[in-house]
XYZ file of C-alpha atoms in Angstrom:
701
model
C 68.555 -73.182 -26.292
C 64.930 -74.167 -26.738
C 63.452 -77.280 -28.284
C 59.739 -77.533 -28.894
C 57.209 -79.134 -31.183
C 55.554 -76.789 -33.654
C 51.950 -77.341 -34.665
C 51.678 -77.239 -38.437
C 48.788 -76.486 -40.736
C 48.112 -76.409 -44.432
C 48.455 -72.891 -45.818
C 47.877 -71.110 -49.081
C 50.091 -70.810 -52.121
C 53.120 -68.560 -52.386
C 55.626 -68.099 -55.157
C 58.594 -70.456 -54.958
C 61.936 -68.700 -54.475
C 65.062 -69.219 -56.532
C 67.741 -68.397 -53.976
C 71.011 -70.206 -53.374
C 70.916 -72.765 -50.594
C 71.498 -71.062 -47.282
C 71.642 -67.606 -48.860
C 70.173 -64.518 -47.278
C 66.911 -63.510 -48.902
C 67.855 -60.885 -51.453
C 66.389 -57.433 -51.069
C 66.422 -54.522 -53.456
C 69.821 -52.990 -54.117
C 68.381 -49.928 -55.828
C 65.350 -47.871 -54.933
C 63.759 -48.788 -51.588
C 66.256 -50.254 -49.142
C 65.690 -53.696 -47.596
C 67.553 -54.533 -44.376
C 67.831 -58.148 -45.580
C 69.852 -58.015 -48.758
C 72.820 -59.480 -50.589
C 75.044 -57.621 -53.025
C 77.455 -59.397 -55.315
C 81.110 -58.425 -55.218
C 81.924 -60.527 -58.267
C 83.285 -58.754 -61.304
C 86.230 -56.413 -61.720
C 88.955 -56.399 -59.065
C 92.560 -55.213 -59.254
C 95.178 -57.966 -58.991
C 98.901 -58.185 -58.413
C 101.262 -61.065 -57.694
C 103.588 -60.585 -54.719
C 106.394 -63.145 -55.143
C 108.610 -61.453 -52.524
C 105.735 -61.073 -50.024
C 106.244 -57.334 -49.694
C 102.639 -56.162 -50.019
C 101.762 -55.962 -46.330
C 105.060 -54.249 -45.510
C 104.379 -51.720 -48.265
C 100.850 -51.298 -46.869
C 98.994 -52.236 -50.039
C 95.949 -52.854 -47.851
C 95.709 -49.133 -47.065
C 95.978 -47.708 -50.572
C 92.805 -45.953 -51.688
C 93.507 -46.693 -55.324
C 95.409 -49.411 -57.166
C 98.742 -48.334 -58.686
C 99.421 -48.767 -62.362
C 101.291 -52.019 -61.931
C 98.093 -53.739 -60.797
C 95.816 -55.145 -63.483
C 92.092 -55.733 -63.795
C 90.753 -59.283 -63.428
C 87.258 -60.676 -63.071
C 86.452 -62.455 -59.807
C 85.907 -65.399 -59.490
C 89.523 -65.649 -60.634
C 92.575 -67.871 -60.461
C 95.934 -66.672 -61.668
C 96.916 -70.226 -62.634
C 95.191 -69.864 -66.044
C 97.506 -66.963 -66.906
C 100.431 -68.339 -68.949
C 102.900 -66.149 -67.055
C 101.643 -67.399 -63.676
C 100.642 -70.977 -64.499
C 103.362 -72.413 -62.265
C 103.348 -69.670 -59.628
C 102.501 -70.899 -56.117
C 102.807 -67.978 -53.784
C 101.284 -64.700 -52.607
C 98.965 -62.422 -54.599
C 96.671 -59.515 -53.792
C 93.188 -58.457 -54.842
C 91.574 -55.033 -54.311
C 88.280 -53.346 -55.148
C 86.028 -50.464 -54.114
C 82.319 -50.661 -53.272
C 79.689 -48.186 -52.134
C 77.975 -48.609 -48.771
C 74.466 -47.196 -48.484
C 73.800 -44.716 -45.646
C 71.129 -47.021 -44.212
C 73.731 -49.712 -43.506
C 74.830 -47.924 -40.336
C 71.992 -49.718 -38.498
C 72.757 -53.133 -40.030
C 75.110 -56.038 -39.639
C 77.194 -56.162 -42.811
C 79.204 -59.282 -43.588
C 81.344 -60.336 -46.503
C 81.058 -63.948 -47.658
C 83.772 -65.649 -49.696
C 82.612 -68.979 -51.067
C 86.259 -70.087 -51.285
C 89.759 -68.639 -51.498
C 92.714 -70.925 -52.052
C 94.105 -71.421 -49.567
C 94.667 -68.598 -47.058
C 92.926 -65.221 -47.158
C 93.714 -62.132 -45.092
C 91.059 -59.450 -45.526
C 91.208 -55.699 -44.859
C 88.317 -53.230 -45.115
C 89.281 -49.576 -45.402
C 92.788 -50.515 -44.343
C 91.652 -52.291 -41.149
C 92.218 -56.005 -40.624
C 88.795 -57.678 -40.833
C 89.903 -61.279 -40.405
C 91.579 -64.353 -41.860
C 90.649 -67.766 -43.183
C 93.781 -69.851 -42.887
C 94.819 -73.000 -44.793
C 91.255 -73.955 -45.773
C 91.004 -73.479 -49.509
C 87.703 -75.183 -50.377
C 85.192 -73.979 -47.781
C 83.194 -70.772 -47.425
C 83.779 -68.176 -44.732
C 82.068 -64.984 -43.595
C 83.523 -61.925 -41.842
C 81.551 -59.232 -40.043
C 82.841 -55.922 -41.429
C 80.266 -53.606 -39.838
C 82.694 -51.783 -37.537
C 85.062 -50.805 -40.364
C 82.383 -49.782 -42.832
C 81.860 -46.162 -43.934
C 78.114 -45.928 -44.729
C 77.258 -43.455 -47.453
C 80.802 -43.516 -48.827
C 83.108 -45.541 -51.034
C 84.843 -48.405 -49.222
C 87.851 -50.550 -50.085
C 88.509 -54.255 -49.682
C 91.993 -55.764 -49.931
C 92.646 -59.505 -49.856
C 96.074 -61.092 -49.529
C 95.916 -64.648 -50.896
C 98.497 -67.332 -50.142
C 98.418 -70.197 -52.642
C 101.760 -71.764 -51.731
C 102.275 -75.394 -50.840
C 101.775 -75.670 -47.082
C 103.164 -77.944 -44.396
C 100.535 -77.665 -41.657
C 97.394 -78.146 -43.748
C 95.565 -80.548 -45.995
C 96.327 -80.996 -48.789
C 99.792 -81.122 -47.251
C 102.645 -79.683 -49.320
C 102.536 -81.192 -52.830
C 100.490 -84.262 -51.967
C 97.366 -83.146 -53.861
C 96.992 -84.678 -57.317
C 94.683 -82.027 -58.752
C 94.689 -78.399 -59.833
C 96.336 -76.376 -57.044
C 94.857 -73.051 -58.198
C 95.372 -69.906 -56.116
C 92.939 -67.019 -56.011
C 89.454 -65.827 -55.082
C 88.072 -68.544 -57.288
C 84.440 -68.732 -56.132
C 81.820 -65.963 -55.786
C 81.955 -63.163 -53.204
C 79.037 -61.188 -51.806
C 78.007 -58.758 -49.097
C 75.267 -59.851 -46.697
C 73.314 -56.937 -45.215
C 70.935 -57.876 -42.395
C 69.424 -56.504 -39.214
C 71.787 -56.705 -36.256
C 69.859 -59.733 -35.023
C 69.733 -62.252 -37.833
C 69.506 -65.902 -38.827
C 73.028 -67.038 -39.588
C 72.226 -70.572 -40.760
C 69.433 -73.131 -40.708
C 70.161 -76.869 -40.691
C 67.486 -79.303 -41.814
C 67.517 -83.053 -41.350
C 64.699 -84.598 -43.382
C 64.227 -88.366 -43.135
C 61.501 -90.542 -44.643
C 59.221 -92.700 -42.519
C 59.123 -95.866 -44.584
C 55.997 -97.160 -42.849
C 53.777 -94.072 -43.007
C 55.136 -92.236 -46.027
C 55.697 -89.109 -43.945
C 58.831 -86.996 -43.716
C 60.242 -86.208 -40.283
C 62.028 -82.856 -40.063
C 64.496 -81.611 -37.475
C 65.268 -77.914 -37.865
C 68.118 -76.136 -36.099
C 68.463 -72.380 -36.583
C 71.700 -70.610 -35.681
C 70.830 -67.057 -34.591
C 73.146 -64.130 -33.873
C 72.730 -60.740 -32.275
C 75.537 -58.294 -33.050
C 73.891 -55.444 -31.148
C 74.914 -54.621 -27.570
C 71.274 -54.744 -26.460
C 69.157 -57.917 -26.064
C 66.788 -58.829 -28.871
C 63.354 -60.260 -28.085
C 61.035 -61.716 -30.684
C 59.548 -64.783 -32.340
C 60.569 -67.394 -34.918
C 58.424 -68.853 -37.668
C 58.866 -70.963 -40.754
C 56.992 -72.333 -43.694
C 57.761 -75.169 -46.088
C 57.162 -74.736 -49.785
C 56.995 -77.423 -52.447
C 59.646 -76.209 -54.890
C 57.906 -77.665 -57.940
C 54.429 -76.241 -57.349
C 55.228 -73.171 -55.278
C 52.587 -74.212 -52.735
C 53.136 -73.808 -49.010
C 52.617 -77.311 -47.645
C 53.341 -76.630 -43.958
C 53.582 -73.571 -41.780
C 54.379 -72.994 -38.111
C 51.862 -71.566 -35.669
C 54.202 -71.264 -32.700
C 54.144 -67.889 -30.959
C 56.418 -68.373 -27.930
C 58.965 -65.581 -27.781
C 62.632 -65.774 -26.850
C 65.571 -63.489 -26.163
C 68.999 -63.315 -27.788
C 71.368 -61.488 -25.498
C 73.519 -58.707 -26.896
C 76.606 -60.027 -28.672
C 75.396 -63.623 -28.331
C 74.801 -66.593 -30.599
C 71.843 -68.874 -29.972
C 70.321 -72.051 -31.386
C 66.595 -72.606 -31.770
C 65.410 -76.135 -32.530
C 62.103 -77.328 -33.937
C 60.601 -80.556 -35.240
C 57.822 -81.143 -37.718
C 56.154 -83.856 -39.750
C 55.338 -83.476 -43.422
C 52.515 -85.921 -44.128
C 52.418 -87.838 -47.419
C 55.772 -86.386 -48.393
C 57.424 -86.766 -51.752
C 60.833 -88.335 -51.255
C 64.004 -87.265 -53.023
C 65.472 -89.875 -55.399
C 68.044 -89.672 -58.187
C 65.265 -90.264 -60.748
C 62.757 -88.086 -58.887
C 64.769 -85.307 -57.207
C 61.892 -83.646 -55.403
C 62.854 -80.542 -53.428
C 61.276 -78.448 -50.717
C 62.157 -74.970 -49.478
C 62.309 -73.996 -45.836
C 61.733 -70.278 -45.282
C 62.748 -69.426 -41.730
C 62.341 -66.010 -40.102
C 62.732 -64.142 -36.842
C 60.788 -60.974 -36.147
C 59.780 -58.451 -33.514
C 57.979 -55.130 -33.619
C 60.896 -53.291 -35.196
C 62.113 -55.645 -37.920
C 62.618 -59.145 -39.242
C 65.112 -61.354 -41.019
C 64.467 -64.363 -43.222
C 66.571 -67.075 -44.849
C 65.679 -69.733 -47.386
C 67.252 -73.150 -47.745
C 66.322 -76.139 -49.878
C 66.174 -79.748 -48.763
C 64.938 -83.151 -49.851
C 63.526 -86.042 -47.857
C 65.644 -89.138 -48.377
C 67.913 -91.613 -46.653
C 70.775 -93.759 -47.952
C 71.710 -96.454 -45.461
C 73.890 -99.539 -45.251
C 72.268 -102.792 -44.146
C 74.582 -105.749 -44.164
C 76.381 -105.814 -47.502
C 73.806 -103.696 -49.327
C 72.810 -100.051 -49.763
C 69.197 -98.928 -49.467
C 67.789 -95.648 -50.762
C 64.467 -94.819 -49.110
C 64.065 -98.498 -48.250
C 64.827 -99.864 -51.744
C 67.978 -101.860 -52.328
C 70.157 -100.201 -54.948
C 73.542 -100.920 -56.497
C 74.991 -97.644 -57.731
C 77.406 -96.658 -60.467
C 78.818 -93.340 -61.541
C 81.818 -91.295 -62.555
C 83.929 -88.708 -60.761
C 84.592 -85.266 -62.184
C 87.788 -83.364 -61.441
C 86.793 -79.706 -61.220
C 89.135 -76.979 -62.428
C 90.397 -78.938 -65.409
C 89.367 -76.726 -68.309
C 92.473 -74.542 -68.849
C 90.290 -71.597 -69.810
C 88.733 -71.408 -66.338
C 90.787 -73.464 -63.920
C 89.128 -73.655 -60.532
C 87.281 -70.385 -61.241
C 84.570 -72.200 -63.182
C 81.423 -70.383 -64.216
C 77.943 -71.773 -63.849
C 77.744 -72.586 -67.556
C 80.730 -74.921 -67.468
C 79.568 -76.546 -64.234
C 76.221 -77.279 -65.877
C 77.932 -78.510 -69.057
C 80.062 -81.053 -67.234
C 77.265 -82.322 -65.021
C 74.935 -82.661 -67.999
C 77.654 -84.876 -69.447
C 77.672 -86.929 -66.254
C 73.925 -87.401 -66.527
C 74.357 -88.491 -70.152
C 76.824 -91.060 -68.809
C 74.095 -92.435 -66.502
C 75.929 -91.231 -63.413
C 73.899 -91.915 -60.274
C 76.686 -91.688 -57.705
C 79.845 -89.600 -57.634
C 82.529 -88.568 -55.206
C 84.824 -85.584 -55.151
C 88.276 -85.039 -53.655
C 87.434 -81.698 -52.003
C 84.357 -79.629 -51.015
C 82.676 -78.356 -54.153
C 81.270 -75.126 -55.476
C 77.745 -74.538 -54.168
C 76.468 -74.633 -57.763
C 77.749 -78.203 -58.184
C 75.688 -79.394 -55.239
C 72.657 -77.441 -56.407
C 72.878 -79.152 -59.793
C 73.065 -82.569 -58.123
C 70.088 -81.674 -55.908
C 68.000 -80.593 -58.880
C 68.922 -83.282 -61.396
C 69.552 -86.323 -59.207
C 73.180 -87.285 -58.580
C 74.181 -88.820 -55.247
C 77.371 -87.244 -53.923
C 80.211 -88.184 -51.594
C 81.780 -84.884 -50.527
C 85.270 -85.163 -49.098
C 87.872 -83.189 -47.186
C 91.071 -82.774 -49.280
C 93.305 -85.265 -47.432
C 95.071 -87.198 -50.189
C 98.245 -89.212 -50.389
C 100.745 -91.002 -48.160
C 102.788 -87.802 -47.823
C 100.010 -86.324 -45.697
C 101.483 -88.167 -42.691
C 105.122 -88.525 -43.732
C 107.566 -88.121 -40.853
C 104.929 -88.521 -38.135
C 105.030 -91.051 -35.324
C 102.002 -92.762 -33.809
C 99.772 -89.669 -33.880
C 99.035 -87.158 -36.613
C 100.686 -83.770 -36.202
C 98.515 -81.449 -34.137
C 98.247 -78.817 -36.896
C 97.224 -81.410 -39.491
C 94.555 -82.840 -37.190
C 93.250 -79.389 -36.293
C 93.149 -78.340 -39.937
C 91.362 -81.514 -40.996
C 88.726 -81.109 -38.294
C 88.181 -77.454 -39.197
C 87.690 -78.260 -42.889
C 85.321 -81.107 -42.020
C 83.271 -78.849 -39.740
C 83.011 -76.122 -42.370
C 82.109 -78.607 -45.118
C 79.324 -80.199 -43.066
C 78.133 -76.824 -41.798
C 77.663 -75.447 -45.302
C 76.551 -78.543 -47.210
C 74.472 -80.671 -44.858
C 71.088 -79.515 -46.233
C 71.839 -80.786 -49.739
C 69.890 -84.024 -50.325
C 72.393 -85.064 -52.995
C 75.152 -85.321 -50.361
C 74.748 -88.819 -48.910
C 78.303 -89.667 -47.778
C 81.000 -87.681 -45.987
C 84.418 -88.670 -47.326
C 87.100 -88.456 -44.632
C 90.282 -89.000 -46.682
C 91.656 -90.605 -49.845
C 94.662 -92.918 -50.292
C 96.530 -91.833 -47.150
C 97.768 -95.292 -46.102
C 95.007 -96.393 -43.776
C 97.174 -98.859 -41.855
C 99.787 -96.235 -40.985
C 99.194 -95.288 -37.292
C 98.970 -91.476 -37.707
C 96.726 -91.855 -40.764
C 94.525 -94.349 -38.927
C 94.122 -92.060 -35.937
C 93.485 -89.018 -38.126
C 90.590 -90.738 -39.904
C 89.263 -92.079 -36.606
C 89.105 -88.492 -35.278
C 87.363 -87.349 -38.482
C 84.795 -90.132 -38.138
C 83.949 -89.234 -34.552
C 83.486 -85.572 -35.448
C 81.403 -86.297 -38.564
C 79.081 -88.548 -36.563
C 78.793 -85.946 -33.818
C 77.780 -83.270 -36.307
C 75.640 -85.405 -38.614
C 74.903 -88.872 -37.190
C 72.554 -90.089 -39.927
C 74.826 -89.702 -42.958
C 77.191 -92.436 -44.071
C 80.943 -91.957 -43.686
C 83.703 -93.496 -45.781
C 87.458 -93.510 -46.431
C 88.643 -94.206 -49.997
C 91.469 -96.667 -49.330
C 94.230 -98.051 -51.519
C 95.839 -99.960 -48.634
C 93.527 -102.977 -48.515
C 95.708 -105.339 -50.535
C 97.312 -106.977 -47.485
C 95.906 -107.371 -43.954
C 92.787 -105.383 -44.891
C 91.352 -105.999 -41.422
C 93.982 -103.574 -40.047
C 92.894 -100.701 -42.307
C 90.945 -97.733 -40.941
C 88.416 -98.342 -43.721
C 86.978 -101.004 -41.426
C 85.636 -98.343 -39.050
C 83.481 -96.799 -41.770
C 79.816 -97.416 -42.630
C 80.907 -98.779 -46.013
C 84.242 -100.152 -47.212
C 85.663 -98.103 -50.072
C 88.464 -99.497 -52.208
C 90.391 -97.754 -54.984
C 91.244 -100.383 -57.598
C 93.747 -99.932 -60.438
C 94.853 -103.446 -61.350
C 96.262 -103.413 -64.860
C 97.193 -99.731 -64.727
C 98.994 -98.261 -61.679
C 99.246 -101.780 -60.233
C 100.060 -104.983 -62.136
C 97.266 -107.495 -62.424
C 94.340 -108.920 -64.355
C 90.580 -109.166 -63.774
C 91.367 -112.308 -61.773
C 93.510 -110.116 -59.512
C 90.520 -107.822 -59.035
C 88.372 -110.784 -58.020
C 90.904 -111.994 -55.434
C 91.317 -108.465 -54.086
C 87.578 -108.024 -53.598
C 87.102 -111.461 -52.067
C 89.848 -110.755 -49.522
C 88.216 -107.452 -48.597
C 84.841 -109.144 -48.212
C 86.377 -111.856 -46.025
C 87.799 -109.152 -43.742
C 84.496 -107.227 -43.597
C 81.715 -109.762 -44.307
C 78.948 -107.572 -42.913
C 79.604 -104.350 -44.813
C 78.986 -103.194 -48.394
C 82.011 -102.610 -50.598
C 82.141 -99.608 -52.937
C 84.780 -99.305 -55.646
C 85.596 -95.667 -54.962
C 87.922 -95.377 -57.986
C 88.856 -97.516 -60.982
C 89.942 -96.754 -64.515
C 92.981 -96.330 -66.737
C 95.567 -93.564 -66.446
C 98.312 -92.749 -68.946
C 100.316 -91.344 -66.041
C 103.773 -92.850 -66.651
C 105.922 -93.633 -69.654
C 105.171 -97.343 -69.407
C 101.406 -96.685 -69.639
C 100.911 -94.762 -72.876
C 97.552 -93.265 -73.721
C 95.254 -95.488 -75.738
C 91.543 -95.156 -75.219
C 90.993 -98.819 -76.092
C 92.857 -99.700 -72.881
C 90.309 -97.620 -70.989
C 87.354 -99.367 -72.672
C 88.746 -102.872 -72.177
C 89.583 -102.231 -68.534
C 86.194 -100.698 -67.874
C 84.266 -103.659 -69.257
C 86.427 -106.403 -67.764
C 86.505 -104.852 -64.287
C 82.773 -104.118 -64.336
C 82.154 -107.793 -65.043
C 84.001 -108.697 -61.848
C 82.140 -106.095 -59.804
C 78.801 -107.363 -61.092
C 79.626 -110.928 -60.072
C 80.096 -109.944 -56.407
C 76.795 -109.269 -54.604
C 78.597 -107.438 -51.820
C 79.818 -104.763 -54.268
C 77.184 -102.089 -53.714
C 78.676 -99.419 -55.948
C 81.445 -98.427 -58.344
C 82.699 -94.988 -59.406
C 84.762 -94.705 -62.577
C 87.704 -92.305 -62.448
C 87.166 -90.138 -64.204
C 85.011 -87.997 -66.470
C 87.828 -85.763 -67.657
C 91.538 -85.624 -68.145
C 92.472 -83.373 -65.267
C 94.846 -80.505 -64.596
C 97.381 -81.152 -61.841
C 100.752 -79.742 -60.819
C 102.136 -83.311 -60.847
C 100.755 -84.111 -64.294
C 102.566 -86.437 -66.661
C 101.373 -84.694 -69.838
C 101.277 -81.088 -71.029
C 102.884 -77.898 -69.760
C 101.708 -74.747 -68.006
C 97.946 -74.520 -67.647
C 97.661 -77.801 -69.614
C 99.786 -79.885 -67.248
C 97.552 -82.901 -66.688
C 96.990 -86.578 -66.081
C 95.226 -88.328 -68.950
C 92.561 -90.305 -67.153
C 89.165 -89.366 -68.584
C 86.557 -90.197 -71.203
C 86.721 -86.530 -72.315
C 89.776 -84.308 -72.708
C 90.507 -81.029 -70.901
C 88.187 -79.136 -73.258
C 85.347 -81.649 -72.935
C 85.840 -83.438 -76.280
C 84.500 -86.994 -76.171
C 86.732 -90.024 -76.577
C 85.300 -93.371 -77.778
C 85.260 -94.511 -74.137
C 82.500 -91.965 -73.406
C 79.905 -94.084 -75.214
C 81.265 -97.277 -73.682
C 81.014 -95.825 -70.174
C 77.468 -94.592 -70.786
C 76.408 -98.089 -71.764
C 78.182 -99.707 -68.815
C 76.501 -97.343 -66.352
C 73.002 -97.791 -67.809
C 70.347 -99.623 -65.763
C 69.044 -100.986 -69.091
C 70.860 -104.155 -70.095
C 69.346 -104.474 -73.572
C 66.741 -103.108 -75.976
C 65.566 -105.007 -79.036
C 63.045 -103.928 -81.679
C 61.139 -105.968 -84.287
C 59.353 -104.176 -87.130
C 56.147 -105.290 -88.854
C 54.851 -102.623 -91.240
C 56.291 -99.810 -89.107
C 54.690 -101.195 -85.949
C 57.649 -101.871 -83.671
C 57.591 -104.426 -80.889
C 60.217 -103.273 -78.392
C 61.600 -105.362 -75.515
C 63.488 -103.663 -72.683
C 65.471 -105.638 -70.098
C 66.948 -104.053 -66.983
C 70.088 -105.107 -65.185
C 69.845 -107.497 -62.253
C 73.332 -106.688 -60.969
C 75.191 -103.374 -61.236
C 73.754 -100.776 -61.550
C 70.506 -102.026 -60.059
C 67.334 -100.152 -59.217
C 63.651 -100.046 -60.129
C 62.775 -97.867 -63.118
C 59.775 -95.657 -62.338
C 58.328 -92.962 -64.572
C 60.516 -93.775 -67.611
C 59.491 -93.239 -71.214
C 60.356 -94.825 -74.557
C 60.780 -92.490 -77.514
C 61.190 -93.472 -81.122
C 62.185 -91.099 -83.938
C 61.515 -92.240 -87.514
C 64.187 -91.161 -90.050
C 63.489 -91.115 -93.753
C 65.578 -90.393 -96.842
C 68.578 -88.205 -96.206
C 68.402 -89.102 -92.493
C 65.540 -86.647 -92.102
C 63.485 -87.038 -88.899
C 59.849 -87.405 -90.000
C 57.891 -88.655 -87.015
C 58.303 -89.005 -83.250
C 56.379 -91.286 -80.901
C 56.660 -91.441 -77.110
C 55.043 -93.906 -74.705
C 55.167 -94.107 -70.932
C 56.642 -97.278 -69.513
C 55.220 -99.310 -66.700
C 57.395 -99.741 -63.618
C 60.282 -102.091 -64.359
C 61.917 -104.004 -61.525
C 65.626 -104.773 -61.580
C 66.312 -107.808 -63.754
C 62.889 -107.687 -65.405
C 61.790 -107.404 -69.041
C 58.806 -105.562 -70.475
C 57.408 -105.255 -73.996
C 55.900 -102.168 -75.562
C 54.542 -101.394 -79.035
C 55.393 -98.211 -80.922
C 53.775 -97.545 -84.305
C 54.525 -94.920 -86.975
C 52.163 -93.627 -89.650
C 54.843 -93.143 -92.317
C 54.603 -95.241 -95.508
C 57.506 -97.344 -96.655
C 60.526 -98.578 -94.746
C 62.468 -96.146 -92.531
C 66.154 -95.534 -93.095
C 66.471 -95.882 -89.328
C 64.594 -95.450 -86.071
C 66.347 -93.986 -83.037
C 65.022 -95.435 -79.783
C 65.750 -93.859 -76.392
C 64.708 -94.868 -72.900
C 64.361 -91.580 -71.007
C 64.625 -91.033 -67.290
C 62.052 -88.830 -65.538
C 64.807 -86.191 -65.328
C 64.875 -85.980 -69.142
C 68.210 -87.704 -69.814
C 68.480 -90.796 -71.986
C 69.395 -93.937 -70.067
C 69.805 -96.117 -73.155
C 69.908 -95.543 -76.922
C 69.569 -97.887 -79.864
C 69.459 -97.088 -83.593
C 67.407 -99.664 -85.510
C 68.155 -100.168 -89.201
C 66.449 -102.519 -91.640
């Protein structure tokens, strides 16, 4: 291992790439061959359920073709959206053929599955290539070079186990979300030289005094050849918005990777006068890292942002500015047309909706699709990504310590989540568990182990445990070990109580942990039992009354409403088959808005009020920002007014830039229209720099 300072210089412009975070640089797949390429294996596969688990015994992995009782499906795929298999939790198989180019004989060829739920056994040309066991939400890669037949057709067979499992998390039936089996995220081949860059980790932190960004770069290198590799490493940093190279390395010291070895190369750098990543200004950079010698090279690209979210006393600070954050959680896999095998269009649709709801901060119950994190990076949503440990049953029947297989599985999922997702600037908190009974000894010790490992791997990110066991003796809860105290709060829904109960609950938590911020990690209204029937007015009333309590407590640094959508779950109270669900959201399974959608958008807005006075179509507009929750400075916002005439026809649009508005401040701005007469209405919107409206008002005479 080597660690050295690289000298960096300004360099010329290059075109900005558009590759997935951490992906191998794509080469041509037709025409001239590139030894650094990726080829998608998404699309048509053959599929067959195996309820009696006879496929391996019948040697399905060796068949050159798929018999007639297999059927064609499109991967990414989950069988849970098929009416005949909606309730099937068991074994199924996938098969497909692919061509391997003759040139691949001199390459390392790997297959990357972005996720298979929950256990995958993979064969290539009938030979066992590897397994990924009881880890259904993280990516894995298998080197298939030795079983490949270059210049010929090749087969891949995947046995998928989606059954409820004892020695894994989520444990057995404890997970309250869509338990969808299948190859439900993208698959691709990675074709590289035999010595290649496997992964590059970037830690990018702002220097609040100088305005610089300090970068720590760690490249994981691998040599699959039997002979040593000798060469050099280099990198350049590109501003993703402009496409300009803003830093480049000039280091020329060579190094050796022994045959069959893995190696880490570490570098540090300073980006002067950096642009910091912020939810309203999600500025991204690209790191292009390469190794090369006289016979070949390999290059990877990853994106990052320079930012830091930290806890100081009872407050959160983003890049040195105190913020109080609000947002909404989304339960992926809930549209019955897609299940967990969501396409990019639906992922974008749902996250656009979250932005329209003024979501600044979200959490998720399991590691997400790469495209979710890329959206949050690009559009500005802070994320708490979490391992899928949910529910008291996770540790049922255990004594003082968690079962060894549960602990091992939790650590493995945490390591894979951090390994894949640590470069995403949107990910600001690692979630270590949810509602597992944090005062129960095995649960306590499990989370304590997760915390130690998360801090070892990534010491500068916050860690949290979403607890629902803080009602009594909160000082004994494992939440107290975290950087922030997270409390799930359902008074008036799953628990009896009133807003006064919420206030007492929060005050008791604060008394137990007076020097830490408190985040409401979940709150809302669920029609999840017969005594709590659905009625969206309950959701609106609970939202507003509970928010009022949160706002009155300075130590409450954030609140996340649960949730965006009614969500599919095998333990759902409503619906059958692929529509089995819990009714919990401000939109239904298909994304249709309920009245609570507009109420939530207003509650989550940093704008407290907007008023407009009209004198001869010259409008005097006053905008006041919240001083409590959510709270942050508004920078780079705009006010737009659209003049509507007869027949609600839009006739004129005016937009003005707003001066910086501090939290709890009021500004005035004038907006004039040239139209004669009195408008039927004027629609005013305060727009964020990301293009989403933070507040809307329709003025009528």
